[in-house]
Amino acid sequence: MAFRALHRVPNAVPRALSAPSRAAFFHSTPRAFVQAGDAVPDIELHEDSPGNKVSLAKQYASGIANGVVVGVPAAFSGACSQKHVPSYINHPKVRAHEAGQVFVVSVNDAFVMKAWADELDPTKVSGIRFLADPTGAFTKALDLGFDAIPVFGHTRAKRYALVIEDGKVKSVHVEPDNTGTDVSMAEKVLN
Amino acid sequence: MSDPKKGDSFPEGVTFGYVPFTADKASINTCGLPTTYDATKEFADKKIVLVSTPGAFTGTCSEKHLPGYIENVSKFKEKGVDKIVVIAYNDAFVMSAWGKAQGVQTDDILFLSDTETNFSKKFNWLKGERTARYAMIIENGKIAYAEKEPAREVTVSSADAVLAAL
């Protein structure tokens, strides 16, 4: 396999570091902590129901190429519902639709994400879309998971925000303690 | 891993994830912190109805299965049931929110998380990665009724079926 990779020059190298040609030929994205300049992972997420599949890589490639991907450890949990996601829903730039397309992603299933979205932004005034990463594959591809097994029973996403520009990650804001509400809040990310 | 039967003892060491409902966090956008609910200990001296649903906030569970229990809480209490415990594979935050969304504000009905489906796994009463739809009556630590839905409809695990068995 590695032999073949050496003989073909990939058209678009997705990553600047660690085994770029392998990434182009295997289905699973190699796991490496997301950095500025990285592509957005092309991994299936669910919106509203498990049948509705959305890839953020494709969303940013075909639609609005800018925005923010907001990761949260758990839908319906305190900090996520009261501080982190509302900071985006209420941010003036988001309200004025000047922040591009904002997605909230969590390792929950699509039913739960939809119910949560209906609670936090029932009239969809913010334009924020809530996506489910039910198996944690998207989170894993960014290497932004943490072991939450005692509380949740599996790996969850750290609290993070990725600013996307021209379909690529422009800046990475990950809470250093995984679940705090500081560097990934809208005030710090969007200003 | 066999089906639970009438007369079996409720398994040892069963715990569920639990975010208790408190009046100061009644809104669905707030929540308490998750705790561990020691089911084996709590069930040892009570009459419990345990209902398992495949998923919080999903159609059948929210519209057809759960309401029967919520509407008939007083009937269950008349038959000596101390608590109705609803479980699913979802985490404790989601279960707490689901309970609030269903309008449950008392601790007559508890919404608990079968973390990693550890409890349902014991009987292999699973539906893929979720718990299957089933209901049990546990009296003082012994299983008095345990029925799993054979198909998609809510029959043997419905509130009516369990009331009839009490």
PDB file of C-alpha atoms in Angstrom, chain A:
ATOM      1  CA  MET A   1       0.000   0.000   0.000  1.00  0.00           C
ATOM      2  CA  ALA A   2       2.734   2.452   0.903  1.00  0.00           C
ATOM      3  CA  PHE A   3       4.490   1.464  -2.339  1.00  0.00           C
ATOM      4  CA  ARG A   4       1.522   2.641  -4.424  1.00  0.00           C
ATOM      5  CA  ALA A   5       1.309   5.871  -2.466  1.00  0.00           C
ATOM      6  CA  LEU A   6       4.837   6.807  -3.398  1.00  0.00           C
ATOM      7  CA  HIS A   7       4.085   6.597  -7.114  1.00  0.00           C
ATOM      8  CA  ARG A   8       1.038   8.813  -7.200  1.00  0.00           C
ATOM      9  CA  VAL A   9       1.046  12.516  -6.561  1.00  0.00           C
ATOM     10  CA  PRO A  10      -2.202  13.486  -4.877  1.00  0.00           C
ATOM     11  CA  ASN A  11      -3.970  16.482  -6.389  1.00  0.00           C
ATOM     12  CA  ALA A  12      -5.007  18.026  -3.136  1.00  0.00           C
ATOM     13  CA  VAL A  13      -2.976  17.228  -0.072  1.00  0.00           C
ATOM     14  CA  PRO A  14      -5.394  17.542   2.830  1.00  0.00           C
ATOM     15  CA  ARG A  15      -2.872  18.024   5.577  1.00  0.00           C
ATOM     16  CA  ALA A  16       0.449  19.767   5.861  1.00  0.00           C
ATOM     17  CA  LEU A  17       1.851  17.212   8.281  1.00  0.00           C
ATOM     18  CA  SER A  18       1.961  13.481   8.995  1.00  0.00           C
ATOM     19  CA  ALA A  19       1.343  11.057   6.101  1.00  0.00           C
ATOM     20  CA  PRO A  20      -0.634  13.225   3.692  1.00  0.00           C
ATOM     21  CA  SER A  21      -0.788  10.732   0.837  1.00  0.00           C
ATOM     22  CA  ARG A  22      -2.117   7.979   3.058  1.00  0.00           C
ATOM     23  CA  ALA A  23      -4.974  10.233   4.043  1.00  0.00           C
ATOM     24  CA  ALA A  24      -5.999  10.580   0.414  1.00  0.00           C
ATOM     25  CA  PHE A  25      -6.285   6.845  -0.175  1.00  0.00           C
ATOM     26  CA  PHE A  26      -7.784   5.370   2.984  1.00  0.00           C
ATOM     27  CA  HIS A  27     -11.319   5.917   4.225  1.00  0.00           C
ATOM     28  CA  SER A  28     -10.425   6.735   7.785  1.00  0.00           C
ATOM     29  CA  THR A  29      -8.836  10.088   8.452  1.00  0.00           C
ATOM     30  CA  PRO A  30      -5.598   9.775  10.379  1.00  0.00           C
ATOM     31  CA  ARG A  31      -5.863  11.001  13.901  1.00  0.00           C
ATOM     32  CA  ALA A  32      -3.854  14.093  14.634  1.00  0.00           C
ATOM     33  CA  PHE A  33      -4.710  17.137  16.662  1.00  0.00           C
ATOM     34  CA  VAL A  34      -6.387  19.657  14.399  1.00  0.00           C
ATOM     35  CA  GLN A  35      -4.250  22.633  13.411  1.00  0.00           C
ATOM     36  CA  ALA A  36      -4.725  25.850  11.518  1.00  0.00           C
ATOM     37  CA  GLY A  37      -4.494  25.097   7.819  1.00  0.00           C
ATOM     38  CA  ASP A  38      -6.132  21.671   8.118  1.00  0.00           C
ATOM     39  CA  ALA A  39      -9.071  20.684   5.991  1.00  0.00           C
ATOM     40  CA  VAL A  40     -12.406  20.138   7.658  1.00  0.00           C
ATOM     41  CA  PRO A  41     -12.921  16.360   8.071  1.00  0.00           C
ATOM     42  CA  ASP A  42     -15.185  14.806   5.469  1.00  0.00           C
ATOM     43  CA  ILE A  43     -17.095  12.667   7.929  1.00  0.00           C
ATOM     44  CA  GLU A  44     -20.801  12.008   8.009  1.00  0.00           C
ATOM     45  CA  LEU A  45     -22.749  13.784  10.714  1.00  0.00           C
ATOM     46  CA  HIS A  46     -26.501  13.644  11.231  1.00  0.00           C
ATOM     47  CA  GLU A  47     -28.943  16.537  11.230  1.00  0.00           C
ATOM     48  CA  ASP A  48     -32.378  16.166  12.875  1.00  0.00           C
ATOM     49  CA  SER A  49     -32.548  12.456  12.178  1.00  0.00           C
ATOM     50  CA  PRO A  50     -30.062   9.660  11.537  1.00  0.00           C
ATOM     51  CA  GLY A  51     -31.200   9.500   7.927  1.00  0.00           C
ATOM     52  CA  ASN A  52     -30.158  13.077   7.205  1.00  0.00           C
ATOM     53  CA  LYS A  53     -26.411  12.958   6.585  1.00  0.00           C
ATOM     54  CA  VAL A  54     -24.265  16.051   6.437  1.00  0.00           C
ATOM     55  CA  SER A  55     -20.549  16.394   5.807  1.00  0.00           C
ATOM     56  CA  LEU A  56     -19.030  19.624   7.047  1.00  0.00           C
ATOM     57  CA  ALA A  57     -16.226  19.384   4.519  1.00  0.00           C
ATOM     58  CA  LYS A  58     -18.819  19.398   1.756  1.00  0.00           C
ATOM     59  CA  GLN A  59     -20.917  22.099   3.414  1.00  0.00           C
ATOM     60  CA  TYR A  60     -18.022  24.507   3.570  1.00  0.00           C
ATOM     61  CA  ALA A  61     -16.847  23.551   0.097  1.00  0.00           C
ATOM     62  CA  SER A  62     -20.143  24.005  -1.688  1.00  0.00           C
ATOM     63  CA  GLY A  63     -21.929  26.641   0.327  1.00  0.00           C
ATOM     64  CA  ILE A  64     -20.690  29.384   2.593  1.00  0.00           C
ATOM     65  CA  ALA A  65     -16.965  28.795   2.923  1.00  0.00           C
ATOM     66  CA  ASN A  66     -16.608  30.556   6.246  1.00  0.00           C
ATOM     67  CA  GLY A  67     -17.984  29.994   9.686  1.00  0.00           C
ATOM     68  CA  VAL A  68     -17.398  28.331  13.028  1.00  0.00           C
ATOM     69  CA  VAL A  69     -17.617  24.718  14.144  1.00  0.00           C
ATOM     70  CA  VAL A  70     -18.508  24.687  17.837  1.00  0.00           C
ATOM     71  CA  GLY A  71     -17.898  21.446  19.713  1.00  0.00           C
ATOM     72  CA  VAL A  72     -19.532  20.630  23.015  1.00  0.00           C
ATOM     73  CA  PRO A  73     -19.155  17.728  25.428  1.00  0.00           C
ATOM     74  CA  ALA A  74     -22.858  17.128  25.980  1.00  0.00           C
ATOM     75  CA  ALA A  75     -26.195  18.325  24.733  1.00  0.00           C
ATOM     76  CA  PHE A  76     -28.496  19.482  27.521  1.00  0.00           C
ATOM     77  CA  SER A  77     -25.705  19.767  30.054  1.00  0.00           C
ATOM     78  CA  GLY A  78     -25.335  22.871  32.182  1.00  0.00           C
ATOM     79  CA  ALA A  79     -22.438  24.788  30.716  1.00  0.00           C
ATOM     80  CA  CYS A  80     -23.277  23.792  27.176  1.00  0.00           C
ATOM     81  CA  SER A  81     -26.876  24.943  27.431  1.00  0.00           C
ATOM     82  CA  GLN A  82     -26.445  27.954  29.618  1.00  0.00           C
ATOM     83  CA  LYS A  83     -23.219  29.529  28.531  1.00  0.00           C
ATOM     84  CA  HIS A  84     -21.356  28.113  25.576  1.00  0.00           C
ATOM     85  CA  VAL A  85     -23.931  27.644  22.845  1.00  0.00           C
ATOM     86  CA  PRO A  86     -26.000  30.694  23.877  1.00  0.00           C
ATOM     87  CA  SER A  87     -22.843  32.802  23.559  1.00  0.00           C
ATOM     88  CA  TYR A  88     -23.011  31.994  19.842  1.00  0.00           C
ATOM     89  CA  ILE A  89     -26.770  32.215  19.467  1.00  0.00           C
ATOM     90  CA  ASN A  90     -26.762  35.698  20.956  1.00  0.00           C
ATOM     91  CA  HIS A  91     -23.569  37.068  19.464  1.00  0.00           C
ATOM     92  CA  PRO A  92     -24.227  40.191  17.394  1.00  0.00           C
ATOM     93  CA  LYS A  93     -22.168  38.931  14.450  1.00  0.00           C
ATOM     94  CA  VAL A  94     -24.100  35.689  14.342  1.00  0.00           C
ATOM     95  CA  ARG A  95     -27.405  37.516  14.562  1.00  0.00           C
ATOM     96  CA  ALA A  96     -26.324  39.791  11.747  1.00  0.00           C
ATOM     97  CA  HIS A  97     -25.310  36.697   9.766  1.00  0.00           C
ATOM     98  CA  GLU A  98     -21.778  38.014   9.558  1.00  0.00           C
ATOM     99  CA  ALA A  99     -20.077  35.005  11.103  1.00  0.00           C
ATOM    100  CA  GLY A 100     -20.622  32.588   8.232  1.00  0.00           C
ATOM    101  CA  GLN A 101     -22.264  29.230   8.845  1.00  0.00           C
ATOM    102  CA  VAL A 102     -22.050  28.124  12.464  1.00  0.00           C
ATOM    103  CA  PHE A 103     -22.462  24.446  13.313  1.00  0.00           C
ATOM    104  CA  VAL A 104     -22.737  22.981  16.810  1.00  0.00           C
ATOM    105  CA  VAL A 105     -21.502  19.393  16.985  1.00  0.00           C
ATOM    106  CA  SER A 106     -21.730  16.971  19.887  1.00  0.00           C
ATOM    107  CA  VAL A 107     -21.322  13.248  20.457  1.00  0.00           C
ATOM    108  CA  ASN A 108     -25.057  12.658  20.848  1.00  0.00           C
ATOM    109  CA  ASP A 109     -27.602  11.177  18.500  1.00  0.00           C
ATOM    110  CA  ALA A 110     -29.618  13.208  15.992  1.00  0.00           C
ATOM    111  CA  PHE A 111     -32.887  13.043  17.933  1.00  0.00           C
ATOM    112  CA  VAL A 112     -31.238  14.551  20.979  1.00  0.00           C
ATOM    113  CA  MET A 113     -29.487  17.270  18.948  1.00  0.00           C
ATOM    114  CA  LYS A 114     -32.730  18.225  17.272  1.00  0.00           C
ATOM    115  CA  ALA A 115     -34.588  18.425  20.599  1.00  0.00           C
ATOM    116  CA  TRP A 116     -31.773  20.503  22.027  1.00  0.00           C
ATOM    117  CA  ALA A 117     -31.760  22.855  19.032  1.00  0.00           C
ATOM    118  CA  ASP A 118     -35.535  23.255  19.373  1.00  0.00           C
ATOM    119  CA  GLU A 119     -35.022  24.282  22.989  1.00  0.00           C
ATOM    120  CA  LEU A 120     -32.115  26.668  22.530  1.00  0.00           C
ATOM    121  CA  ASP A 121     -33.205  28.341  19.301  1.00  0.00           C
ATOM    122  CA  PRO A 122     -36.787  27.357  18.527  1.00  0.00           C
ATOM    123  CA  THR A 123     -37.306  29.900  15.758  1.00  0.00           C
ATOM    124  CA  LYS A 124     -33.846  29.273  14.292  1.00  0.00           C
ATOM    125  CA  VAL A 125     -33.209  32.981  14.489  1.00  0.00           C
ATOM    126  CA  SER A 126     -29.484  32.454  14.799  1.00  0.00           C
ATOM    127  CA  GLY A 127     -29.170  30.244  11.725  1.00  0.00           C
ATOM    128  CA  ILE A 128     -26.986  27.877  13.721  1.00  0.00           C
ATOM    129  CA  ARG A 129     -27.274  24.246  12.697  1.00  0.00           C
ATOM    130  CA  PHE A 130     -27.001  21.452  15.254  1.00  0.00           C
ATOM    131  CA  LEU A 131     -25.343  18.247  14.095  1.00  0.00           C
ATOM    132  CA  ALA A 132     -24.889  14.878  15.710  1.00  0.00           C
ATOM    133  CA  ASP A 133     -21.597  12.998  15.789  1.00  0.00           C
ATOM    134  CA  PRO A 134     -23.171   9.815  17.150  1.00  0.00           C
ATOM    135  CA  THR A 135     -20.128   7.565  16.924  1.00  0.00           C
ATOM    136  CA  GLY A 136     -17.628  10.295  17.754  1.00  0.00           C
ATOM    137  CA  ALA A 137     -15.866   9.758  14.407  1.00  0.00           C
ATOM    138  CA  PHE A 138     -15.757  13.438  13.498  1.00  0.00           C
ATOM    139  CA  THR A 139     -14.462  14.361  16.944  1.00  0.00           C
ATOM    140  CA  LYS A 140     -11.855  11.628  16.693  1.00  0.00           C
ATOM    141  CA  ALA A 141     -10.667  12.850  13.297  1.00  0.00           C
ATOM    142  CA  LEU A 142      -9.918  16.212  14.871  1.00  0.00           C
ATOM    143  CA  ASP A 143      -8.393  14.407  17.867  1.00  0.00           C
ATOM    144  CA  LEU A 144     -10.536  16.534  20.126  1.00  0.00           C
ATOM    145  CA  GLY A 145     -12.094  13.786  22.194  1.00  0.00           C
ATOM    146  CA  PHE A 146     -11.544  13.151  25.868  1.00  0.00           C
ATOM    147  CA  ASP A 147     -12.247  10.216  28.090  1.00  0.00           C
ATOM    148  CA  ALA A 148     -15.577  10.865  29.764  1.00  0.00           C
ATOM    149  CA  ILE A 149     -16.290   7.240  30.414  1.00  0.00           C
ATOM    150  CA  PRO A 150     -17.244   7.475  34.087  1.00  0.00           C
ATOM    151  CA  VAL A 151     -19.917  10.104  33.456  1.00  0.00           C
ATOM    152  CA  PHE A 152     -20.982   9.351  29.907  1.00  0.00           C
ATOM    153  CA  GLY A 153     -19.867   5.867  29.093  1.00  0.00           C
ATOM    154  CA  HIS A 154     -17.714   6.846  26.130  1.00  0.00           C
ATOM    155  CA  THR A 155     -15.454   9.475  24.638  1.00  0.00           C
ATOM    156  CA  ARG A 156     -16.926  12.937  24.262  1.00  0.00           C
ATOM    157  CA  ALA A 157     -15.752  16.071  22.518  1.00  0.00           C
ATOM    158  CA  LYS A 158     -13.769  18.672  24.331  1.00  0.00           C
ATOM    159  CA  ARG A 159     -15.284  22.106  24.304  1.00  0.00           C
ATOM    160  CA  TYR A 160     -13.857  23.827  21.253  1.00  0.00           C
ATOM    161  CA  ALA A 161     -14.426  26.239  18.415  1.00  0.00           C
ATOM    162  CA  LEU A 162     -12.828  26.075  14.976  1.00  0.00           C
ATOM    163  CA  VAL A 163     -12.954  29.167  12.843  1.00  0.00           C
ATOM    164  CA  ILE A 164     -13.329  28.126   9.215  1.00  0.00           C
ATOM    165  CA  GLU A 165     -12.202  30.278   6.329  1.00  0.00           C
ATOM    166  CA  ASP A 166     -12.316  29.276   2.675  1.00  0.00           C
ATOM    167  CA  GLY A 167     -13.257  25.773   3.724  1.00  0.00           C
ATOM    168  CA  LYS A 168     -10.195  25.260   5.916  1.00  0.00           C
ATOM    169  CA  VAL A 169      -9.511  25.591   9.600  1.00  0.00           C
ATOM    170  CA  LYS A 170      -8.232  29.075  10.257  1.00  0.00           C
ATOM    171  CA  SER A 171      -7.873  28.943  14.032  1.00  0.00           C
ATOM    172  CA  VAL A 172      -8.365  26.413  16.792  1.00  0.00           C
ATOM    173  CA  HIS A 173      -9.743  27.294  20.222  1.00  0.00           C
ATOM    174  CA  VAL A 174      -9.844  24.359  22.617  1.00  0.00           C
ATOM    175  CA  GLU A 175     -10.615  24.634  26.319  1.00  0.00           C
ATOM    176  CA  PRO A 176      -7.420  23.592  28.069  1.00  0.00           C
ATOM    177  CA  ASP A 177      -9.364  21.705  30.731  1.00  0.00           C
ATOM    178  CA  ASN A 178     -11.758  20.123  28.194  1.00  0.00           C
ATOM    179  CA  THR A 179     -14.961  21.472  29.667  1.00  0.00           C
ATOM    180  CA  GLY A 180     -14.345  25.043  30.829  1.00  0.00           C
ATOM    181  CA  THR A 181     -16.080  27.979  29.170  1.00  0.00           C
ATOM    182  CA  ASP A 182     -13.333  30.360  28.263  1.00  0.00           C
ATOM    183  CA  VAL A 183     -11.309  30.429  25.058  1.00  0.00           C
ATOM    184  CA  SER A 184     -14.053  28.824  22.984  1.00  0.00           C
ATOM    185  CA  MET A 185     -16.792  31.274  23.934  1.00  0.00           C
ATOM    186  CA  ALA A 186     -18.158  33.412  21.104  1.00  0.00           C
ATOM    187  CA  GLU A 187     -16.823  36.634  22.595  1.00  0.00           C
ATOM    188  CA  LYS A 188     -13.265  35.379  22.314  1.00  0.00           C
ATOM    189  CA  VAL A 189     -13.594  33.551  19.035  1.00  0.00           C
ATOM    190  CA  LEU A 190     -15.606  35.990  16.975  1.00  0.00           C
ATOM    191  CA  ASN A 191     -14.011  39.272  17.955  1.00  0.00           C
TER     192      ASN A 191
END
